[in-house]
CSV table of C-alpha atoms in Angstrom, one decimal:
chain,number,residue,atom,x,y,z
O,24,MET,CA,4.8,27.0,-19.4
O,25,TYR,CA,4.7,23.4,-20.6
O,26,VAL,CA,7.5,21.0,-21.6
O,27,TYR,CA,6.4,17.8,-23.4
O,28,VAL,CA,8.9,14.9,-23.1
O,29,VAL,CA,8.5,12.6,-26.0
O,30,ASP,CA,9.7,9.1,-25.2
O,31,SER,CA,12.0,7.4,-27.7
O,32,PHE,CA,9.5,4.7,-28.5
O,33,VAL,CA,6.9,7.4,-29.5
O,34,GLN,CA,9.3,8.6,-32.1
O,35,ASN,CA,8.4,5.5,-34.2
O,36,LYS,CA,6.7,6.4,-37.4
O,37,ARG,CA,3.4,4.8,-36.4
O,38,PHE,CA,3.0,7.6,-33.8
O,39,ASP,CA,3.8,10.5,-36.2
O,40,ARG,CA,0.1,11.3,-36.8
O,41,ASP,CA,-0.7,11.0,-33.1
O,42,LEU,CA,2.1,13.5,-32.2
O,43,LEU,CA,1.0,15.9,-34.9
O,44,HIS,CA,-2.6,15.8,-33.7
O,45,ILE,CA,-1.4,16.3,-30.1
O,46,GLN,CA,0.7,19.3,-31.0
O,47,ALA,CA,-2.3,20.9,-32.8
O,48,ARG,CA,-4.6,20.1,-29.9
O,49,THR,CA,-2.3,21.6,-27.3
O,50,GLN,CA,-2.3,24.8,-29.4
O,51,ASP,CA,-6.1,24.8,-29.5
O,52,LEU,CA,-6.4,24.4,-25.8
O,53,GLY,CA,-3.8,27.0,-25.0
O,54,ILE,CA,-1.4,24.6,-23.3
O,55,THR,CA,1.3,24.7,-25.9
O,56,GLY,CA,4.9,24.2,-25.0
O,57,ARG,CA,8.3,22.8,-26.2
O,58,PHE,CA,8.3,19.2,-27.5
O,59,GLU,CA,11.5,17.6,-26.4
O,60,LYS,CA,12.4,14.3,-27.9
O,61,ILE,CA,14.5,11.8,-25.9
O,62,THR,CA,17.5,10.9,-28.2
O,63,ILE,CA,20.9,9.5,-27.8
O,64,LEU,CA,22.2,13.0,-27.7
O,65,LYS,CA,19.6,14.4,-25.3
O,66,ASN,CA,18.6,12.2,-22.4
O,67,ILE,CA,15.7,12.6,-20.0
O,68,ARG,CA,17.9,14.0,-17.2
O,69,GLU,CA,19.1,16.9,-19.4
O,70,ILE,CA,15.6,17.7,-20.5
O,71,VAL,CA,14.3,17.7,-16.9
O,72,LYS,CA,17.2,19.8,-15.6
O,73,ASP,CA,16.8,22.2,-18.4
O,74,ALA,CA,13.1,22.5,-17.6
O,75,GLU,CA,13.8,23.2,-14.0
O,76,ARG,CA,16.4,25.8,-14.8
O,77,LYS,CA,13.8,27.6,-17.0
O,78,LYS,CA,11.2,27.5,-14.2
O,79,VAL,CA,8.8,25.4,-16.2
O,80,GLU,CA,5.6,24.8,-14.3
O,81,THR,CA,4.5,21.6,-16.0
O,82,ILE,CA,6.3,18.6,-17.5
O,83,VAL,CA,4.2,16.3,-19.6
O,84,ALA,CA,5.3,12.8,-20.3
O,85,ILE,CA,4.3,11.5,-23.8
O,86,GLY,CA,4.7,7.8,-23.5
O,87,ASN,CA,3.9,5.2,-20.8
O,88,ASP,CA,4.6,4.2,-17.1
O,89,HIS,CA,8.3,4.0,-17.9
O,90,THR,CA,8.4,7.6,-19.2
O,91,VAL,CA,6.6,8.8,-16.0
O,92,ASN,CA,9.0,6.9,-13.8
O,93,ALA,CA,12.1,8.2,-15.6
O,94,ILE,CA,10.9,11.8,-15.2
O,95,ILE,CA,10.0,11.3,-11.5
O,96,ASN,CA,13.6,10.0,-10.9
O,97,ASN,CA,15.1,13.1,-12.4
O,98,LEU,CA,12.8,15.7,-10.8
O,99,ASN,CA,14.3,17.8,-8.1
O,100,ASP,CA,11.9,20.6,-8.0
O,101,SER,CA,8.8,19.4,-6.1
O,102,ASN,CA,6.8,22.4,-7.4
O,103,ILE,CA,6.8,21.1,-10.9
O,104,VAL,CA,3.5,19.4,-11.9
O,105,LEU,CA,3.7,16.3,-13.9
O,106,GLY,CA,1.2,15.4,-16.7
O,107,LEU,CA,0.8,12.4,-18.9
O,108,ILE,CA,-0.3,11.8,-22.5
O,109,PRO,CA,-0.4,8.0,-22.7
O,110,LEU,CA,0.6,6.4,-26.0
O,111,GLY,CA,1.2,2.8,-27.0
O,112,PRO,CA,-0.7,-0.3,-26.0
O,113,GLU,CA,1.4,-1.5,-23.1
O,114,GLU,CA,2.5,-0.4,-19.6
O,115,ASN,CA,-0.1,2.3,-19.1
O,116,SER,CA,-1.4,1.4,-15.7
O,117,ILE,CA,-0.8,4.9,-14.3
O,118,ALA,CA,-3.0,6.5,-17.0
O,119,ARG,CA,-5.8,3.9,-16.5
O,120,LYS,CA,-5.6,4.3,-12.7
O,121,CYS,CA,-5.6,8.1,-12.9
O,122,GLY,CA,-8.5,8.4,-15.4
O,123,ILE,CA,-6.4,9.8,-18.2
O,124,PRO,CA,-7.7,8.8,-21.7
O,125,PHE,CA,-5.3,7.6,-24.3
O,126,GLY,CA,-3.7,9.8,-27.0
O,127,ILE,CA,-5.1,13.1,-28.1
O,128,ASP,CA,-8.0,13.0,-25.5
O,129,ALA,CA,-5.5,13.3,-22.7
O,130,CYS,CA,-4.9,17.0,-23.8
O,131,THR,CA,-8.4,17.9,-22.5
O,132,VAL,CA,-7.4,16.4,-19.1
O,133,LEU,CA,-4.2,18.5,-19.1
O,134,SER,CA,-6.1,21.7,-19.9
O,135,LYS,CA,-8.5,21.1,-17.0
O,136,ARG,CA,-5.5,20.7,-14.8
O,137,ILE,CA,-7.0,18.8,-11.9
O,138,THR,CA,-3.9,18.3,-9.8
O,139,LYS,CA,-3.5,15.8,-7.0
O,140,LYS,CA,-0.6,15.0,-4.7
O,141,PHE,CA,0.6,11.4,-4.6
O,142,ASP,CA,3.0,9.5,-2.4
O,143,LEU,CA,6.0,7.9,-4.1
O,144,GLY,CA,8.0,4.9,-3.0
O,145,SER,CA,11.7,5.1,-2.9
O,146,VAL,CA,14.2,2.2,-3.1
O,147,ASN,CA,17.9,3.0,-2.4
O,148,GLY,CA,17.1,6.6,-3.5
O,149,LYS,CA,15.2,5.7,-6.7
O,150,TYR,CA,11.6,6.6,-6.9
O,151,PHE,CA,8.7,4.4,-8.0
O,152,PHE,CA,5.1,5.3,-8.6
O,153,SER,CA,3.3,1.9,-8.6
O,154,SER,CA,5.1,-1.1,-7.1
O,155,LEU,CA,8.3,-3.1,-6.6
O,156,ASN,CA,8.7,-6.9,-7.0
O,157,ILE,CA,11.1,-9.0,-5.1
O,158,PRO,CA,11.1,-12.5,-6.5
O,159,ALA,CA,10.8,-15.6,-4.2
O,160,SER,CA,14.0,-16.5,-2.4
O,161,ASN,CA,15.0,-18.6,0.6
O,162,ASN,CA,16.9,-16.1,2.7
O,163,ILE,CA,14.8,-13.0,2.5
O,164,SER,CA,14.8,-11.0,5.7
O,165,VAL,CA,12.6,-7.9,6.0
O,166,HIS,CA,12.8,-5.3,8.8
O,167,CYS,CA,9.7,-3.1,8.8
O,168,ASN,CA,9.0,0.3,10.3
O,169,ASP,CA,12.1,0.0,12.4
O,170,ALA,CA,9.9,-2.1,14.8
O,171,PHE,CA,9.4,-5.7,13.6
O,172,PHE,CA,10.8,-8.4,11.3
O,173,MET,CA,8.7,-10.2,8.8
O,174,HIS,CA,10.0,-13.8,8.1
O,175,LEU,CA,8.6,-15.7,5.2
O,176,THR,CA,8.1,-19.4,6.1
O,177,ASN,CA,8.4,-20.6,2.5
O,178,PRO,CA,9.7,-18.9,-0.6
O,179,SER,CA,7.2,-16.3,-1.7
O,180,ASN,CA,7.0,-13.3,-3.9
O,181,LEU,CA,7.2,-10.0,-2.1
O,182,GLU,CA,5.6,-7.0,-3.6
O,183,ILE,CA,5.9,-3.4,-2.3
O,184,VAL,CA,2.8,-1.5,-3.5
O,185,ASN,CA,2.2,2.2,-3.7
O,186,PHE,CA,-0.8,1.7,-5.9
O,187,THR,CA,-2.1,-0.9,-8.3
O,188,GLU,CA,-5.0,-0.9,-10.7
O,189,MET,CA,-6.8,-3.1,-8.3
O,190,ASN,CA,-6.7,-0.7,-5.4
O,191,ASP,CA,-8.4,2.6,-4.8
O,192,LEU,CA,-6.5,5.7,-5.9
O,193,SER,CA,-6.5,6.9,-2.3
O,194,SER,CA,-4.1,4.0,-1.6
O,195,SER,CA,-1.3,6.1,-3.1
O,196,GLN,CA,-2.2,9.1,-1.0
O,197,ASP,CA,-2.4,7.5,2.5
O,198,GLY,CA,1.3,7.8,3.5
O,199,TYR,CA,1.9,4.1,3.5
O,200,LEU,CA,3.3,1.4,1.2
O,201,GLU,CA,1.9,-2.1,1.4
O,202,ALA,CA,4.1,-5.1,1.7
O,203,VAL,CA,2.2,-7.9,-0.1
O,204,VAL,CA,3.4,-11.5,0.3
O,205,ASP,CA,2.0,-13.8,-2.3
O,206,ARG,CA,2.7,-17.5,-1.7
O,207,LYS,CA,4.6,-19.0,-4.5
O,208,GLU,CA,2.1,-20.9,-6.5
O,209,ASN,CA,2.7,-24.5,-7.2
O,210,SER,CA,1.6,-26.1,-10.4
O,211,GLY,CA,-0.3,-29.4,-10.8
O,212,TRP,CA,-2.4,-31.2,-8.2
O,213,MET,CA,-0.5,-29.8,-5.2
O,214,HIS,CA,-1.5,-26.3,-6.3
O,215,TRP,CA,-5.1,-27.5,-6.8
O,216,MET,CA,-5.1,-28.9,-3.3
O,217,ARG,CA,-3.7,-25.7,-1.8
O,218,ARG,CA,-5.8,-23.3,-3.9
O,219,ASN,CA,-7.5,-21.9,-0.8
O,220,GLU,CA,-4.2,-21.3,1.0
O,221,SER,CA,-2.6,-19.5,-2.0
O,222,ALA,CA,-5.6,-17.1,-2.0
O,223,GLN,CA,-4.5,-16.0,1.5
O,224,LYS,CA,-2.1,-13.1,1.0
O,225,THR,CA,-0.3,-11.0,3.6
O,226,VAL,CA,-0.8,-7.3,3.4
O,227,ILE,CA,1.1,-5.1,5.8
O,228,PRO,CA,1.2,-1.3,5.7
O,229,ILE,CA,4.7,0.0,6.1
O,230,THR,CA,6.6,3.3,6.0
O,231,THR,CA,10.1,2.0,5.9
O,232,MET,CA,11.6,-1.4,5.1
O,233,THR,CA,15.0,-2.9,4.8
O,234,VAL,CA,15.2,-6.0,2.6
O,235,LYS,CA,18.2,-8.3,2.8
O,236,CYS,CA,18.9,-11.7,1.3
O,237,GLY,CA,21.7,-13.2,3.3
O,238,HIS,CA,25.0,-12.8,1.5
O,239,GLU,CA,23.2,-12.9,-1.9
O,240,SER,CA,22.2,-9.9,-3.9
O,241,ILE,CA,18.9,-10.5,-5.7
O,242,PRO,CA,17.3,-8.1,-8.1
O,243,ILE,CA,14.3,-5.9,-7.3
O,244,TYR,CA,12.0,-5.1,-10.2
O,245,SER,CA,9.8,-2.2,-11.0
O,246,GLU,CA,7.6,-2.1,-14.1
O,247,GLY,CA,9.4,-5.3,-15.3
O,248,ALA,CA,12.9,-3.8,-15.2
O,249,VAL,CA,15.6,-4.2,-12.5
O,250,VAL,CA,16.0,-1.0,-10.5
O,251,VAL,CA,18.3,-2.1,-7.7
O,252,LYS,CA,19.7,-5.2,-6.0
O,253,THR,CA,19.4,-6.2,-2.3
O,254,PRO,CA,20.2,-5.0,0.3
O,255,ALA,CA,17.6,-2.3,-0.2
O,256,GLN,CA,16.2,0.5,1.8
O,257,ILE,CA,12.6,1.2,0.9
O,258,ARG,CA,10.5,4.0,2.2
O,259,ILE,CA,7.4,6.1,1.5
O,260,GLU,CA,7.8,9.7,0.4
O,261,PRO,CA,4.4,11.2,1.2
O,262,ASN,CA,2.9,13.8,-1.2
O,263,LYS,CA,6.1,13.9,-3.2
O,264,LEU,CA,4.5,14.2,-6.6
O,265,ARG,CA,1.9,16.6,-8.1
O,266,PHE,CA,0.2,14.9,-10.9
O,267,ILE,CA,-2.6,15.9,-13.3
O,268,VAL,CA,-5.4,13.4,-13.2
O,269,GLY,CA,-8.7,12.8,-15.0
O,270,ALA,CA,-12.1,13.3,-13.4
H,22,MET,CA,-15.3,-18.8,10.4
H,23,PHE,CA,-16.1,-15.5,12.0
H,24,ASN,CA,-19.8,-15.6,11.1
H,25,LYS,CA,-21.6,-12.3,11.9
H,26,THR,CA,-18.6,-10.7,13.4
H,27,THR,CA,-16.4,-10.9,10.4
H,28,MET,CA,-15.0,-7.7,9.0
H,29,THR,CA,-15.6,-6.8,5.4
H,30,ASN,CA,-12.6,-6.8,3.1
H,31,LYS,CA,-12.8,-3.0,2.8
H,32,GLU,CA,-12.3,-2.6,6.5
H,33,ILE,CA,-9.3,-4.9,6.8
H,34,GLU,CA,-6.0,-3.0,6.5
H,35,THR,CA,-3.5,-5.5,7.7
H,36,ILE,CA,-3.5,-9.2,6.9
H,37,ILE,CA,-0.8,-11.4,8.4
H,38,GLY,CA,-1.1,-14.5,6.2
H,39,PRO,CA,-0.2,-18.2,7.0
H,40,SER,CA,3.2,-18.0,5.3
H,41,VAL,CA,4.4,-15.1,7.4
H,42,VAL,CA,5.9,-14.7,10.9
H,43,VAL,CA,6.0,-11.2,12.4
H,44,GLU,CA,8.6,-10.8,15.1
H,45,GLY,CA,8.8,-7.6,17.2
H,46,ASN,CA,6.5,-4.8,18.1
H,47,PHE,CA,3.7,-4.6,15.5
H,48,ILE,CA,1.8,-1.3,16.0
H,49,GLY,CA,-1.1,-0.8,13.5
H,50,HIS,CA,-3.7,1.9,13.1
H,51,GLY,CA,-6.5,0.0,11.4
H,52,ASN,CA,-8.1,-3.5,11.5
H,53,VAL,CA,-5.8,-6.5,11.7
H,54,VAL,CA,-6.4,-10.1,10.7
H,55,VAL,CA,-3.8,-12.7,11.7
H,56,ASP,CA,-3.7,-16.1,10.1
H,57,GLY,CA,0.1,-16.6,10.5
H,58,SER,CA,2.4,-16.1,13.6
H,59,VAL,CA,3.2,-13.1,15.7
H,60,VAL,CA,5.9,-13.0,18.3
H,61,GLY,CA,6.4,-9.9,20.5
H,62,MET,CA,3.5,-7.4,20.6
H,63,LEU,CA,0.5,-6.7,18.5
H,64,LYS,CA,-1.3,-3.5,19.1
H,65,THR,CA,-3.8,-1.5,17.0
H,66,GLU,CA,-6.3,1.2,17.2
H,67,GLY,CA,-8.8,-0.9,15.2
H,68,SER,CA,-10.1,-4.4,15.8
H,69,VAL,CA,-8.1,-7.7,15.7
H,70,GLN,CA,-9.2,-11.1,14.4
H,71,ILE,CA,-7.0,-14.1,15.2
H,72,GLY,CA,-7.7,-17.0,12.8
H,73,LYS,CA,-8.0,-20.6,13.9
H,74,ASP,CA,-4.5,-21.5,12.5
H,75,ALA,CA,-2.8,-18.5,13.9
H,76,LYS,CA,-0.1,-18.8,16.5
H,77,ILE,CA,0.5,-15.8,18.7
H,78,LYS,CA,3.2,-15.5,21.4
H,79,ALA,CA,2.5,-11.8,22.1
H,80,ASP,CA,0.5,-9.4,24.0
H,81,VAL,CA,-2.5,-8.3,21.9
H,82,GLU,CA,-4.4,-5.0,22.2
H,83,GLY,CA,-7.3,-3.7,20.1
H,84,THR,CA,-10.8,-2.3,20.3
H,85,VAL,CA,-12.7,-5.5,19.4
H,86,VAL,CA,-10.7,-8.7,19.6
H,87,ILE,CA,-12.1,-11.9,18.1
H,88,ILE,CA,-10.0,-15.0,18.8
H,89,ALA,CA,-10.2,-18.4,17.1
H,90,GLY,CA,-6.5,-19.4,17.3
H,91,ASP,CA,-3.8,-19.9,19.9
H,92,ILE,CA,-2.5,-17.1,22.0
H,93,ARG,CA,0.2,-17.1,24.7
H,94,GLY,CA,0.1,-13.6,26.1
H,95,ASN,CA,-2.2,-11.0,27.6
H,96,VAL,CA,-5.1,-9.7,25.6
H,97,LYS,CA,-6.6,-6.3,26.1
H,98,ALA,CA,-9.8,-5.3,24.2
H,99,THR,CA,-11.1,-1.8,24.9
H,100,GLU,CA,-14.6,-2.6,23.6
H,101,ARG,CA,-15.2,-6.3,23.3
H,102,LEU,CA,-13.4,-9.6,23.5
H,103,GLN,CA,-14.9,-12.7,21.9
H,104,LEU,CA,-13.4,-16.2,22.2
H,105,LEU,CA,-14.7,-18.6,19.5
H,106,PRO,CA,-14.9,-22.4,20.1
H,107,THR,CA,-11.4,-23.0,18.7
H,108,ALA,CA,-9.7,-20.3,20.8
H,109,ARG,CA,-6.9,-21.1,23.2
H,110,ILE,CA,-5.6,-18.4,25.5
H,111,HIS,CA,-2.8,-18.8,28.0
H,112,GLY,CA,-2.7,-15.3,29.6
H,113,ASN,CA,-4.8,-12.6,31.2
H,114,VAL,CA,-7.6,-10.8,29.5
H,115,GLN,CA,-8.9,-7.3,30.1
H,116,THR,CA,-12.1,-6.0,28.6
H,117,PRO,CA,-15.4,-4.4,29.5
H,118,ASN,CA,-17.3,-7.0,27.4
H,119,LEU,CA,-16.3,-10.7,27.3
H,120,ALA,CA,-18.0,-13.5,25.4
H,121,ILE,CA,-16.6,-17.0,25.6
H,122,GLU,CA,-18.2,-19.6,23.4
H,123,SER,CA,-18.4,-23.3,24.3
H,124,GLY,CA,-15.2,-25.1,23.5
H,125,ALA,CA,-12.9,-22.2,24.0
H,126,LEU,CA,-9.9,-22.7,26.3
H,127,PHE,CA,-8.9,-19.9,28.7
H,128,HIS,CA,-6.1,-20.2,31.2
H,129,GLY,CA,-5.7,-16.9,33.0
H,130,LYS,CA,-7.3,-14.1,34.8
H,131,SER,CA,-10.0,-11.8,33.5
H,132,ILE,CA,-10.4,-8.2,34.4
H,133,MET,CA,-13.6,-6.7,33.4
H,134,GLU,CA,-13.9,-3.0,33.8
H,135,LYS,CA,-15.4,-0.2,31.8
H,136,ASN,CA,-12.8,2.1,30.3
H,137,ALA,CA,-12.3,5.6,31.7
H,138,GLU,CA,-13.8,7.2,28.6
H,139,GLU,CA,-17.0,5.2,28.8
H,140,GLU,CA,-17.3,5.9,32.5
H,141,ALA,CA,-16.9,9.6,32.0
H,142,ARG,CA,-19.6,9.4,29.3
H,143,GLN,CA,-21.9,7.5,31.6
H,144,GLN,CA,-21.4,10.1,34.4
H,145,ASP,CA,-22.1,12.9,31.9
H,146,LYS,CA,-25.3,11.2,30.9
H,147,ASN,CA,-26.4,10.9,34.5
H,148,LYS,CA,-25.7,14.6,35.2
H,149,HIS,CA,-27.7,15.8,32.3
H,150,ALA,CA,-30.6,13.3,32.8
H,151,ALA,CA,-33.9,15.0,33.4
H,152,PRO,CA,-34.7,15.4,37.2
H,153,ARG,CA,-37.2,13.0,38.6
H,154,VAL,CA,-40.6,14.4,39.3
H,155,LYS,CA,-41.8,13.7,42.7
H,156,LEU,CA,-45.2,12.3,42.9
H,157,ALA,CA,-47.6,13.9,45.3
């Protein structure tokens, strides 16, 4: 049985036709299910809990990366398979990476049901699928794998990556997160002079990480939104998610 | 910098860049490239490349170790150790295959011995080798 979670932005009139076509297509393909819209009265947590209670096998996000992340953060039953029908022009890196076509064509992918297990990252108990961003700061202290400290000699952005569009899909199935330090880019001629240096990144595979920033509390972003503030415990959760992918 | 011996980007799994200092016991599984600083220990099951601007105060262990930077510590390479012209090592090295290029600085003791696995393989080879035919 399927439950389709329709994100609030998809309830905009411009997606009405897409939704109607998707509903019709799911019936044609024999993957019909309940379409649950996220509203002020019914949030994503209630929809997912209700689906778990009714022993639903597959939850399909109709929306974008934010919709997927919101569902992941409310899933307790690891046997539930997650699918995605991407809609909207922005924030759809997960769909692109997993070979899921946009709109109605994603229904065919769902019906083929090629399921893969993916690692998820967790930060202070909240899950993320793609990456975290920690903005450049002076006092960042990072303790990795309970074995070594990573000190940044100058303020640099720190990114914790499970997968990006640039990497191979297998990078989110390897049991590691990657800590990527990108030197803060200067503008003007100094940046031009140092262009070769700024190309040199640091990439360190990690399984656990503790990020502190002295007595300050700086925000940590995922998909452009603040998820937590430092101090933060970050770890990999191997094979946590079963996700339907394209070919 | 590393000419023929350079690893391709696909093989590199860990890069410690110039803006990073790693302090503690770094234990990796794949290939490691260091252009920054490491204090403590650096050990991996893959190969290690130490860039010319790298500063290492640590014991280093890997299969193939190629050094162009500054190391204060012992180095163990289970397959091959190569010191490039800009390399500076203050410590002992242990490897079955050592190459020191002109200009490299090496203060320490070198122990060159085949590892046990390779020796066993060699002995096995000798056992199974075809018996010599005596000429009449």
